[in-house]
Coordinates of C-alpha atoms and ligand atoms in Angstrom, one line a residue:
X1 CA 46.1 -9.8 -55.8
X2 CA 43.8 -8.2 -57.9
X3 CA 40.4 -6.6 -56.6
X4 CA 36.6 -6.7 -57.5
X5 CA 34.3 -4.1 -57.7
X6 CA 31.1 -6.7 -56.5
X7 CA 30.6 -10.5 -55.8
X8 CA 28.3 -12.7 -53.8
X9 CA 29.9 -14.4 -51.0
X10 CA 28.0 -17.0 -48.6
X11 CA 29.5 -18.9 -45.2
X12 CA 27.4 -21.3 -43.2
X13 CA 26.4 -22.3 -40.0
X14 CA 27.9 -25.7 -38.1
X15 CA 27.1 -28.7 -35.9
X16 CA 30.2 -30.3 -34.1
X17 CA 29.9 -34.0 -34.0
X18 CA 32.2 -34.3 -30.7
X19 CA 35.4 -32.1 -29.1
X20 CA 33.1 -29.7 -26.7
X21 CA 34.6 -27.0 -25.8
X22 CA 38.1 -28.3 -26.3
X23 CA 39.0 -25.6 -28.9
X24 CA 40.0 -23.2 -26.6
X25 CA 41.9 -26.1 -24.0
X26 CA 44.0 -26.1 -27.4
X27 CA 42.5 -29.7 -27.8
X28 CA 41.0 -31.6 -30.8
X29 CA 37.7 -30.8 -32.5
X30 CA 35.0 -32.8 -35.2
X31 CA 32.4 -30.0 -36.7
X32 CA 30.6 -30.2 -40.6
X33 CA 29.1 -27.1 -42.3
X34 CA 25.8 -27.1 -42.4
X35 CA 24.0 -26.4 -45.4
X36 CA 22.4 -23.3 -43.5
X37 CA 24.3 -20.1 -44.5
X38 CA 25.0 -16.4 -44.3
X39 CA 24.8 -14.6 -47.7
X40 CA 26.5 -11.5 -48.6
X41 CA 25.9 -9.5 -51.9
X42 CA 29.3 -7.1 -51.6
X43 CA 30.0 -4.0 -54.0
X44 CA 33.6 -1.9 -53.1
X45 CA 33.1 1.8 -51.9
X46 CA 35.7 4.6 -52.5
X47 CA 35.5 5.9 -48.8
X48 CA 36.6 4.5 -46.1
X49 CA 33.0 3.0 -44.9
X50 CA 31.2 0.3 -44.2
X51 CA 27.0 -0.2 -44.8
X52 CA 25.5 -2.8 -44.1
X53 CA 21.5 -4.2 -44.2
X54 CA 20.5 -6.9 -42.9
X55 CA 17.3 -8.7 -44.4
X56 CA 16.8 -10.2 -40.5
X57 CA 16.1 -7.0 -38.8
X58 CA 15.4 -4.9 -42.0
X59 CA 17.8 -2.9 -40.7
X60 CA 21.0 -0.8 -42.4
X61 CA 24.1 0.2 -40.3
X62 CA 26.6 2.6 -41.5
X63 CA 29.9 3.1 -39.7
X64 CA 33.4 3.8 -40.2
X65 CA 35.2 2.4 -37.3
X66 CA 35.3 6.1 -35.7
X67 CA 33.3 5.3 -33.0
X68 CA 32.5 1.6 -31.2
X69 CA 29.6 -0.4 -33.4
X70 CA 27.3 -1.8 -31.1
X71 CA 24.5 -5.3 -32.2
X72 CA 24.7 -7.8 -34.7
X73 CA 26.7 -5.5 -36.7
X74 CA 29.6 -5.2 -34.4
X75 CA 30.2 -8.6 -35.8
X76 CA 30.8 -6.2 -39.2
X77 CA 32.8 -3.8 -37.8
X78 CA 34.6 -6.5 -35.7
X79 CA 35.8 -8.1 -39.0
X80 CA 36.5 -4.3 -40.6
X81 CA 39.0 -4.0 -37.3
X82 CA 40.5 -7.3 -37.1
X83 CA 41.8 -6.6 -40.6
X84 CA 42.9 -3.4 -39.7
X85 CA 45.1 -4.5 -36.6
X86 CA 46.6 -7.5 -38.8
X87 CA 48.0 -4.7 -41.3
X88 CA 45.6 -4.9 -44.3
X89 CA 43.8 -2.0 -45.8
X90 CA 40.3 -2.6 -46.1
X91 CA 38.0 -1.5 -48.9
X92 CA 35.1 0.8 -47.6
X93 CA 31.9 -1.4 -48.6
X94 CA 28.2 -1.7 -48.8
X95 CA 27.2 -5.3 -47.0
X96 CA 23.5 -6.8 -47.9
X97 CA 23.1 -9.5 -45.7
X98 CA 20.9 -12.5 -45.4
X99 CA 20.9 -16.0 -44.0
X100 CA 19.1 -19.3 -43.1
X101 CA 21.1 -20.2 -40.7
X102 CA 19.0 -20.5 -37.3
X103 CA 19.9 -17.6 -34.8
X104 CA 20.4 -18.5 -31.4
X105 CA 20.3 -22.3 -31.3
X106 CA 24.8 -22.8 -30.9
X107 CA 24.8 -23.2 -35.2
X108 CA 27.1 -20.6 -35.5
X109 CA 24.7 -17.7 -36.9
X110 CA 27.4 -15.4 -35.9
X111 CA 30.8 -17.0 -37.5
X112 CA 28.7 -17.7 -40.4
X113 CA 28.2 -13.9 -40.7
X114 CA 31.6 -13.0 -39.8
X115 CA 33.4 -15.8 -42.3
X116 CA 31.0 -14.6 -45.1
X117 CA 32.2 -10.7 -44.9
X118 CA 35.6 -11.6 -44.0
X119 CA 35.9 -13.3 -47.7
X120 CA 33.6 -10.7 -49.2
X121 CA 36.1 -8.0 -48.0
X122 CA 39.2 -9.9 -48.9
X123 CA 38.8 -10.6 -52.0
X124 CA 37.0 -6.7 -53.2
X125 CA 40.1 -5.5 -51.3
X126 CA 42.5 -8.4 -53.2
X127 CA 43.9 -9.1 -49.4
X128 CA 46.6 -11.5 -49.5
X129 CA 45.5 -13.3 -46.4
X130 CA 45.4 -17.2 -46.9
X131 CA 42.2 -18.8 -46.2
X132 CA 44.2 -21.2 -43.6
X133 CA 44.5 -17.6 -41.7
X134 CA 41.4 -16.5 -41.8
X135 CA 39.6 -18.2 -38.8
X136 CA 42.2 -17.0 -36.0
X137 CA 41.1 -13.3 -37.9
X138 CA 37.6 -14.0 -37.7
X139 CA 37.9 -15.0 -34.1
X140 CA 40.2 -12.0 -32.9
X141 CA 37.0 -10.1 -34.0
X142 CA 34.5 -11.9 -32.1
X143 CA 37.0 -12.1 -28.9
X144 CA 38.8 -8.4 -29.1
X145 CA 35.9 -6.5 -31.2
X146 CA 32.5 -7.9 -29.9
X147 CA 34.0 -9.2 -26.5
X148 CA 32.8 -13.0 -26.7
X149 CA 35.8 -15.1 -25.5
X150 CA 35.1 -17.6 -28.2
X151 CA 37.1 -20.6 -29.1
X152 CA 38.5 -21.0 -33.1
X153 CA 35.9 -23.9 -34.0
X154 CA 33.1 -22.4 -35.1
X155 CA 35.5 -20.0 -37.8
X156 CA 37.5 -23.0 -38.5
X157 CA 34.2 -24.8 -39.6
X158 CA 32.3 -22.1 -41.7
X159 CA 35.9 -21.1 -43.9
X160 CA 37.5 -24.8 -44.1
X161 CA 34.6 -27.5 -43.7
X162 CA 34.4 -29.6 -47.3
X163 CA 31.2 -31.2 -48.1
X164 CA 30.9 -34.6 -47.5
X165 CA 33.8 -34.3 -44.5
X166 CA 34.0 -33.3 -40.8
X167 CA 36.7 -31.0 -40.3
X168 CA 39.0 -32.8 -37.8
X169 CA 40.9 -29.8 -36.8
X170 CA 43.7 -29.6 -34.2
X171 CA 43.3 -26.1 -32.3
X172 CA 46.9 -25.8 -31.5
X173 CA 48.7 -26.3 -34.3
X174 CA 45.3 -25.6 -36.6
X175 CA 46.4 -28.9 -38.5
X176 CA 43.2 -30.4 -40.5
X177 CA 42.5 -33.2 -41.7
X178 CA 38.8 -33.7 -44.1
X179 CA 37.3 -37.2 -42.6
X180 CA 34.9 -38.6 -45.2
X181 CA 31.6 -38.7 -43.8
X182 CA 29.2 -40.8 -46.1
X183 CA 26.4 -41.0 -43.7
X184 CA 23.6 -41.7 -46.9
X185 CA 26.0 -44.8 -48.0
X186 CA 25.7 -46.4 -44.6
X187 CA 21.8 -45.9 -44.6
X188 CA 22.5 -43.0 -41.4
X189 CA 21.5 -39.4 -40.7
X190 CA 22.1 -37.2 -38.5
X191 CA 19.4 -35.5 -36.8
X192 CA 19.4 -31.9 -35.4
X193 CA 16.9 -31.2 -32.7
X194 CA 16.7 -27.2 -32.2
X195 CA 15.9 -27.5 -28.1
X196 CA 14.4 -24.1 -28.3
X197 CA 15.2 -23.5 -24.9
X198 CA 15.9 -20.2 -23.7
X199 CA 19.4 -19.4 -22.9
X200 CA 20.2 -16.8 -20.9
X201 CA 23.6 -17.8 -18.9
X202 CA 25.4 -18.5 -22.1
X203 CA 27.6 -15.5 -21.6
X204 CA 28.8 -15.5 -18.4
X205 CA 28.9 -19.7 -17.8
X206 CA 30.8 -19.9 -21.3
X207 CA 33.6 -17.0 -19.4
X208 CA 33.6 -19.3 -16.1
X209 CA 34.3 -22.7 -18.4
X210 CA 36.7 -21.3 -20.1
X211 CA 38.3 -19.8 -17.1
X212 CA 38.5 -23.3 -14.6
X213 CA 40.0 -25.1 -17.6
X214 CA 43.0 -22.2 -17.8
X215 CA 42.8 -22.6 -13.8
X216 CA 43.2 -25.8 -13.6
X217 CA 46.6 -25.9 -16.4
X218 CA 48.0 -23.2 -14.3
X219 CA 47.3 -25.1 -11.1
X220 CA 49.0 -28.4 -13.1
X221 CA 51.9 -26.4 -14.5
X222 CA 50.6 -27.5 -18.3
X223 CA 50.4 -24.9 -21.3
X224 CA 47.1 -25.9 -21.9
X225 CA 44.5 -28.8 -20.8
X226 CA 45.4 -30.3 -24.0
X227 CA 48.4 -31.8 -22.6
X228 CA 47.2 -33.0 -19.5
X229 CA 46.4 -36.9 -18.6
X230 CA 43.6 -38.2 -16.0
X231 CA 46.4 -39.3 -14.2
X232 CA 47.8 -35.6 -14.1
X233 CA 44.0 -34.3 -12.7
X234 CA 44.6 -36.4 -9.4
X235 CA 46.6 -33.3 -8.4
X236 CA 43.4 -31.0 -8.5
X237 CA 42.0 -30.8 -4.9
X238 CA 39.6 -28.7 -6.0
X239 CA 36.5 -31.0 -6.8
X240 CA 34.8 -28.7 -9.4
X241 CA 38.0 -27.8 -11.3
X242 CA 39.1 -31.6 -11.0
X243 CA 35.5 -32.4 -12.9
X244 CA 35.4 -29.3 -15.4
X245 CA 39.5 -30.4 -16.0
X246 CA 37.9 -34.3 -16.5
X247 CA 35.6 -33.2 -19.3
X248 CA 38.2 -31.8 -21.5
X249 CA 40.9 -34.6 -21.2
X250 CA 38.3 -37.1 -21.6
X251 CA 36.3 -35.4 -24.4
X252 CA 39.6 -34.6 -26.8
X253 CA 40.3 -38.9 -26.4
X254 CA 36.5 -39.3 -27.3
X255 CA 37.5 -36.9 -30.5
X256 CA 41.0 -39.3 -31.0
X257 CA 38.8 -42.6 -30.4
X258 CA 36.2 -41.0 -33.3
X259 CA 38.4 -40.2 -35.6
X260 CA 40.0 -43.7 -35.7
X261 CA 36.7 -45.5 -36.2
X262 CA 35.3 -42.5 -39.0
X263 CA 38.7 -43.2 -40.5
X264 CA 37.9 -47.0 -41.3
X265 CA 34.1 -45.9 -42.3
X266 CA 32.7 -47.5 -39.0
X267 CA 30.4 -44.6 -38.5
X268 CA 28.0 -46.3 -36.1
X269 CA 30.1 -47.2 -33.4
X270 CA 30.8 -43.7 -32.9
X271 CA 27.4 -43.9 -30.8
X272 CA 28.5 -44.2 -27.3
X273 CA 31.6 -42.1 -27.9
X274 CA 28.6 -39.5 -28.7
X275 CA 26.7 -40.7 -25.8
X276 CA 29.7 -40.4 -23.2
X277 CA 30.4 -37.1 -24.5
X278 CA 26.9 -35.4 -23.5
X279 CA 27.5 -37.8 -20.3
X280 CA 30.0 -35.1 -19.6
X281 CA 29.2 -32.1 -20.2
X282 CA 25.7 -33.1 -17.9
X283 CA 28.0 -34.1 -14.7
X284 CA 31.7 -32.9 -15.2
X285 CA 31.1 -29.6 -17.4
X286 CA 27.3 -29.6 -16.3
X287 CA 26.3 -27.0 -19.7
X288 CA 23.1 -29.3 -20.3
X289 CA 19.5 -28.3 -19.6
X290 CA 16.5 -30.1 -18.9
X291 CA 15.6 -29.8 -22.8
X292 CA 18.4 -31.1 -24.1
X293 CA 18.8 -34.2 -21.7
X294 CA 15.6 -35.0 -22.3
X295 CA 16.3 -35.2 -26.2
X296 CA 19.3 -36.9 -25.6
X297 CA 17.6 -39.4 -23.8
X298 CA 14.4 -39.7 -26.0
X299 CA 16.3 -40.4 -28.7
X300 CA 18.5 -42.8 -27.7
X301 CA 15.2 -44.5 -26.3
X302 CA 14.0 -44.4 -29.5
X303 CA 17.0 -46.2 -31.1
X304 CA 19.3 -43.8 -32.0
X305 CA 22.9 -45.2 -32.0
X306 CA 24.0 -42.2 -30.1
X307 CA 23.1 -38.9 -29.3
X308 CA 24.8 -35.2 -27.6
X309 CA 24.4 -31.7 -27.3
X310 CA 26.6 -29.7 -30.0
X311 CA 27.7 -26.2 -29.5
X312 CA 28.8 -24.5 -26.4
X313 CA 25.6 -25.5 -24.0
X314 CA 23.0 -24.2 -21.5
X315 CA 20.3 -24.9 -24.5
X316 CA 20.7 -25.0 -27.7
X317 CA 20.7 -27.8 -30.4
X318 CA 21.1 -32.0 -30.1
X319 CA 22.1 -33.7 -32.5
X320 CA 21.4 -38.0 -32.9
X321 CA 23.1 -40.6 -35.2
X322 CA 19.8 -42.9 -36.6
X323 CA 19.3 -45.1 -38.9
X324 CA 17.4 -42.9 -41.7
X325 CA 14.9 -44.8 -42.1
X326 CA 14.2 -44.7 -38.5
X327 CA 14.8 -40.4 -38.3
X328 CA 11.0 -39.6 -38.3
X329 CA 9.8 -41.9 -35.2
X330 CA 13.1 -40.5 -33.1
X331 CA 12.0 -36.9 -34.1
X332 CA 8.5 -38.6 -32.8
X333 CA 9.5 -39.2 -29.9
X334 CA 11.7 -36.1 -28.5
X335 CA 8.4 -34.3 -29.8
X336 CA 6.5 -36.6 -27.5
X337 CA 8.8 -36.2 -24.7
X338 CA 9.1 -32.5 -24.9
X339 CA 5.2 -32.4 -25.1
X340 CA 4.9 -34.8 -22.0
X341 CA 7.7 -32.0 -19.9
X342 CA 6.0 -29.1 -21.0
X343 CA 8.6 -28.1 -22.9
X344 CA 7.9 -25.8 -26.8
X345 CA 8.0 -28.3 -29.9
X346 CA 11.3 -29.0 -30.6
X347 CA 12.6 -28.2 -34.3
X348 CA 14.0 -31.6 -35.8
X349 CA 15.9 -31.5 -39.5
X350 CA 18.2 -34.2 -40.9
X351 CA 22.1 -32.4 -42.0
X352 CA 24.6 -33.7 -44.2
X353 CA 28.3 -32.3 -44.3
X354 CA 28.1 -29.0 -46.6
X355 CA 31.0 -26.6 -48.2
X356 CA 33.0 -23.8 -45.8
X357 CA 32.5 -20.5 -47.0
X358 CA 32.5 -19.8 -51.1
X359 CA 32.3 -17.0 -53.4
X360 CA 28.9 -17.5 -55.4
X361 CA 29.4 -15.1 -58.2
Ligands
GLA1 C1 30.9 -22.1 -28.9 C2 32.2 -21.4 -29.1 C3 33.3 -22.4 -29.7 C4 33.4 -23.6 -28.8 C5 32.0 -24.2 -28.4 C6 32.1 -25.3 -27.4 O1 30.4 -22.6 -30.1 O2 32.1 -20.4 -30.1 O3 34.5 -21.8 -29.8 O4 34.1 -23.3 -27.6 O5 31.1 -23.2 -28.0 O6 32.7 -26.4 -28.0

């Protein structure tokens, strides 16, 4: 593998259509890049050390891995350290960072960053670590480095998503398959609606999640949720593990039953598929809030064919399947709705299924 001395290296941001927190259940999972991404303008250093700006904060961050790296650039240094315990020896670097990819909305701001300097530093380093590798790396970073107990979606979408395609993307076995997604040749869009809600208890309820769903395959004697059946759940007594346990076996046939229809072009039938799934996650997972109900309902009210929260919850982004030419009155009338709760104006933007991460020059 040969190295570079500088390059430009960008990684984006993600919506998942359906498959809520499945990933880490070892179940099945829809997201598409977003056309929202992380930048990185990379040059090779011949010391050990990492600095990095940020054009967000204006700030620069220098480290070397001596001592723990602490705020957004411990997602830096996580990467730096994940390639470190994997065996590779990683180029000291200056990092220039800058991205369009809204922060704190459940787009993926972070694995966009952490997918964008992963393949800035493999490739100045000439790393022989196949791109089909590199989102269980990028996760170990965010899991083992920065501490959030992540699943492998959101790294799986921002280095392997194609444009034009979902990523259909089996967490087990990290199998993909690209499902064309030609929403604009079927007169449809997909509409984002930035909830803007304040989430606070996205930490600590993601941990407790993730934790009844390993409970509850202990409890069932199963590997993982993934290979349960709601016949299997009826041997939960607990009522909240039995529900949080329903979600996931239900939402990973929702992702089965999508992919069948996507897979004949049939894009808007997926509708109530998307509509059962935030159906879920409001009463079985209950990670809605009032904002994002009330978009979900607003929209569908408005016509959309269907309509769910995307991302791991408790705020966060919506997103609707509409007609296009019907996209401005639904964005209309979640505004109106919002307005009419007392709830901040909504953000609403149409997205379309962009690139994974890329070397730009
Ligand atoms: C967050 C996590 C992902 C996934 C989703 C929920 O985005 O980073 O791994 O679990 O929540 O589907």
């Amino acid at each position: 593998m040969s190295t570079l001395d500088s390059g430009v290296w960008a990684a984006p941001g993600r919506v998942n259509l359906i498959g809520e927190h499945t990933d880490y259940c070892d179940g099945f999972v829809l997201p598409f890049a977003l056309p929202y991404r992380t930048e990185v303008t990379a040059a090779r250093l011949d010391r050990p050390e990492w600095t990095v700006s940020s054009s967000l904060t204006g700030e620069t961050v220098t480290f070397d891995l001596s001592e723990p790296v602490t705020g957004w650039a411990a997602y830096v240094a996580g990467v730096v350290w994940a390639l470190r315990e994997a065996g590779y020896e990683v180029p000291g670097a200056r990092l220039d960072l800058t991205s369009d990819v809204p922060g704190g909305a459940g787009l993926s701001s972070s694995a966009a960053l952490e997918c964008a300097v992963l393949s800035a530093l493999v490739d100045l380093g000439g790393l022989d670590l196949p791109v089909p590798h590199r989102p269980k790396l990028a996760q170990r970073a965010e899991n083992a480095y920065v501490g959030v107990p992540c699943g492998v979606m959101d790294q799986s979408a921002s280095t392997l998503c194609r444009e034009g395609h979902a990523l259909f993307l089996d967490c087990r076995t990290m199998a993909v398959e690209h499902i064309p997604l030609d929403l604009a040749g079927q007169g449809l869009q997909i509409l984002v609606v930035d909830s803007r809600a304040p989430h606070q208890l996205v930490d600590g309820e993601y941990a407790a999640r993730r934790a009844a769903c390993e409970k509850a395959a202990e409890i069932l004697g199963l590997p993982a949720l993934r290979d349960a059946t709601l016949a299997d759940l009826s041997r939960l007594d607990d009522p909240l593990l039995l529900r949080r346990a329903r979600h996931v076996v239900t939402e990973n046939d929702r992702v089965l039953a999508t992919i069948e229809l996507l897979r004949d072009g049939r894009i808007r039938e997926i509708g109530p598929l998307l509509t059962s799934s935030h159906a879920s996650m409001r009463d079985d997972f209950e990670i809605t809030v009032p904002e994002v109900d009330t978009a979900v309902e607003a929209a569908l009210a408005a016509g959309a064919y269907g309509a769910r929260m995307t991302g791991g919850g408790f705020g966060g982004c919506v997103l609707a399947l509409v007609d296009a030419d019907r996209a401005a009155a639904v964005a209309d009338a979640v505004g109106q709705a919002f307005a009419a709760n007392g709830f901040r104006p909504p953000h609403c933007f149409p997205v379309t299924p962009a690139p994974g991460a890329t070397r730009l020059s």
